[in-house]
Coordinates of C-alpha atoms in Angstrom, one line a residue:
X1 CA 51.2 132.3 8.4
X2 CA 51.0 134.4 5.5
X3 CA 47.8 135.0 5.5
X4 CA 48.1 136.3 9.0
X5 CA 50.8 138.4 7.9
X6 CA 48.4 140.0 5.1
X7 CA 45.9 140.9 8.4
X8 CA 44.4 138.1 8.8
X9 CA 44.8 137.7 12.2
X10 CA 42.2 135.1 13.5
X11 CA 44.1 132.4 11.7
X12 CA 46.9 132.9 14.1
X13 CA 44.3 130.8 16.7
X14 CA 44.9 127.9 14.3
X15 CA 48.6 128.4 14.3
X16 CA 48.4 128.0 17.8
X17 CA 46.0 125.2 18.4
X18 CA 48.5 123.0 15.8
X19 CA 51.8 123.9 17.5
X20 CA 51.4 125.2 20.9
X21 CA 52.4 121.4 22.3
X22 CA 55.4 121.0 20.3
X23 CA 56.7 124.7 21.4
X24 CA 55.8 124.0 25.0
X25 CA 57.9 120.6 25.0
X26 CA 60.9 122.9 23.3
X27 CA 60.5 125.3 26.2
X28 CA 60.3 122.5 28.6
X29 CA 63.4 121.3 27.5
X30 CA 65.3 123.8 28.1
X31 CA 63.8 125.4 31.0
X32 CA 62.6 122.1 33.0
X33 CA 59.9 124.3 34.2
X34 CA 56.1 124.0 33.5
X35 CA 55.4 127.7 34.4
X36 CA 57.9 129.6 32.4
X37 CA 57.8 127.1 29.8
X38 CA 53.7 128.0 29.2
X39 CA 54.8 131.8 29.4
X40 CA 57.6 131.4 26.5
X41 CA 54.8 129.6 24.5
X42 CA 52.5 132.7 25.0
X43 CA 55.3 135.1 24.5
X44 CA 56.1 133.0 21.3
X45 CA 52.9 133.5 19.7
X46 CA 52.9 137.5 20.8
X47 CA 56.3 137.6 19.3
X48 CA 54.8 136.0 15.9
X49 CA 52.5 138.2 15.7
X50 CA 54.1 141.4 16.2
X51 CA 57.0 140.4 13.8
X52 CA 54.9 138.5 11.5
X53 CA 55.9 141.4 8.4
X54 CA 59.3 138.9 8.8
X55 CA 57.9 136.2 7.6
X56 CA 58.2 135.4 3.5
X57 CA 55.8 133.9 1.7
X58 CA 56.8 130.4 0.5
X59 CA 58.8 130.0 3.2
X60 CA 58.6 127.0 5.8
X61 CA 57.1 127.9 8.6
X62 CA 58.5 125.7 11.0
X63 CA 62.3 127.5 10.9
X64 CA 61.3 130.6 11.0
X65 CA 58.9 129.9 14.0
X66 CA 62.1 128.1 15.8
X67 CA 64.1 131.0 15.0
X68 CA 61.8 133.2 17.4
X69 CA 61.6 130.3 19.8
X70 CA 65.7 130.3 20.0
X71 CA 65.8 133.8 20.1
X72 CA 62.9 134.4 23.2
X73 CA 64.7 131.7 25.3
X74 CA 67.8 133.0 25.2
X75 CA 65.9 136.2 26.5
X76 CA 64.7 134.3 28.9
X77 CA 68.2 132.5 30.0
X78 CA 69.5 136.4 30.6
X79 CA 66.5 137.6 32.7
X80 CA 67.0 134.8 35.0
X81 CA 68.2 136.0 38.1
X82 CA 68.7 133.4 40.0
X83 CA 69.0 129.3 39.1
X84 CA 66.7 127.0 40.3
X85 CA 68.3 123.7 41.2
X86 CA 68.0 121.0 38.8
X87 CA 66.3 118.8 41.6
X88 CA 63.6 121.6 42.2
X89 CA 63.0 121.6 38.4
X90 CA 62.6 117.8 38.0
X91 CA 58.7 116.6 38.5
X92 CA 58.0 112.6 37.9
X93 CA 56.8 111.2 34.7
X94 CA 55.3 108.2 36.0
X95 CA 51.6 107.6 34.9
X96 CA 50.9 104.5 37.3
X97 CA 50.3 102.0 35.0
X98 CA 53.9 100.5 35.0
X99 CA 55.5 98.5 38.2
X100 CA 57.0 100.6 40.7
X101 CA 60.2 99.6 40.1
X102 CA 60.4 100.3 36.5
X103 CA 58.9 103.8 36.9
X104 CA 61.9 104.7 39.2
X105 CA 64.6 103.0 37.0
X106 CA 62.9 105.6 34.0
X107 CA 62.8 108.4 36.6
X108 CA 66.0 107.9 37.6
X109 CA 67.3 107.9 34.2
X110 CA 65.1 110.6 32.9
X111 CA 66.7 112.2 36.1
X112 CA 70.6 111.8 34.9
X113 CA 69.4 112.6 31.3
X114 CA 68.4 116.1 32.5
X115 CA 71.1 116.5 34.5
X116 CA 73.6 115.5 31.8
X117 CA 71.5 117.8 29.4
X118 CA 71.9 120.5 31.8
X119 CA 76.0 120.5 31.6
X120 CA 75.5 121.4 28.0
X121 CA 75.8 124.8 26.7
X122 CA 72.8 126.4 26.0
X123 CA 73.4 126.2 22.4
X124 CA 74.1 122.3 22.4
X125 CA 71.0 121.3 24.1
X126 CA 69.2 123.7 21.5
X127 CA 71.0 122.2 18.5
X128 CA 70.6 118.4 20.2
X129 CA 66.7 118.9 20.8
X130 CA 65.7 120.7 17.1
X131 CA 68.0 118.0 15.2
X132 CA 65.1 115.7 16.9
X133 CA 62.2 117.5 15.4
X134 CA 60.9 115.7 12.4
X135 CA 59.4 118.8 11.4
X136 CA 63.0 120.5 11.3
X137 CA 65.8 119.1 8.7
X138 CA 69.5 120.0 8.7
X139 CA 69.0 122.6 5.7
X140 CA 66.5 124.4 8.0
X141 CA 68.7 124.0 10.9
X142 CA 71.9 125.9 9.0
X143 CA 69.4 128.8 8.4
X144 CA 68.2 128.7 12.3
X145 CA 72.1 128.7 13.0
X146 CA 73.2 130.8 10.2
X147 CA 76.4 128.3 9.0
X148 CA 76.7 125.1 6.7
X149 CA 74.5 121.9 6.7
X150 CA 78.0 120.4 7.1
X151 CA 78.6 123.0 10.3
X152 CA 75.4 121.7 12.0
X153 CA 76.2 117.6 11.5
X154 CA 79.5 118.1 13.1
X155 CA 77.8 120.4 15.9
X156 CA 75.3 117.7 16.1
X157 CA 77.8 114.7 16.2
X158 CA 79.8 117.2 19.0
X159 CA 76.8 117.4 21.2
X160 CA 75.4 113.6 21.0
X161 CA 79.1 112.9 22.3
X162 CA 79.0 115.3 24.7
X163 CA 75.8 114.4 25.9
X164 CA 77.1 110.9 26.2
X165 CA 79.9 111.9 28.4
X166 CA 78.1 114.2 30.4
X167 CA 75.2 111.4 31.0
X168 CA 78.5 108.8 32.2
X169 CA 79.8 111.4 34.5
X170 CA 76.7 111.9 36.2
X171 CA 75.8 108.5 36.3
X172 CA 79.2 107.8 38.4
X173 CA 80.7 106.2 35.6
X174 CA 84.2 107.1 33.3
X175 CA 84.1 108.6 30.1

């Protein structure tokens, strides 16, 4: 990245080949759409490129790339103008090698998963899916939230529980 912020902008094709896939499973995430979540990856990489003079040199690449990522979804969240329905969003994961029955025992959990991610504030289901990234540690994650590595293991602790509660409650259980 910084040689593509020194002008060298054909190595921004290589930035993309390595992380477009990663970026488009963030988006798809948090959108649960195929078609916006390719458009924030494209908007992503426009975004890197015209703000590219932000990036430092010696920096990791992978927060400040996030940073965008966070910062063009919740773009995206207030352009919205009108919600899709989780059930429209939701498309089957099966790949028809397992038995029937135990693709739609994983769809139907992958199902209440979503829908328990969905009860989440935006900014839990962001802080729940980056603390996930291997790429990502909590250091980088206090700079992408701009408080304490102690402030994002509690608001990481917070939203696993959360989640867990949320997942019970659509599940028809107690919490």
């Amino acid at each position: 990245m910084a040689k593509v912020r020194e002008g060298e902008l054909e190595l921004l094709a290589i930035l993309f080949e390595r992380h477009h896939g990663r970026l488009f499973n963030f988006f798809y995430r948090l959108t649960g759409q195929q078609g916006p979540s390719e458009d924030l990856v494209q908007e992503l990489f426009l975004r890197m490129l015209k703000y590219r003079h932000t990036f430092r040199e010696g920096a990791p690449f992978s927060p400040w790339m996030f940073q965008i990522a966070r910062n063009l979804h919740l773009n995206h969240l207030r352009s919205l103008k009108s919600e899709v329905s989780l059930e429209e969003r939701i498309e089957s994961f099966s790949d028809g090698g397992d038995h029937p029955d135990m693709v739609l025992e994983r769809d139907q959990h992958t199902i209440l998963l979503k829908r328990a991610l969905d009860r989440l504030p935006v900014r839990k289901r962001e802080i729940l899916m980056l603390s996930r990234r291997p790429d990502l540690n909590y250091q980088d994650l206090a700079s992408l939230f701009e408080c304490t590595v102690s402030a994002v293991k509690v608001q990481v602790h917070r939203a696993v529980k959360d989640l867990r509660k949320a997942f019970l409650e659509v599940q028809g259980g107690t919490s």
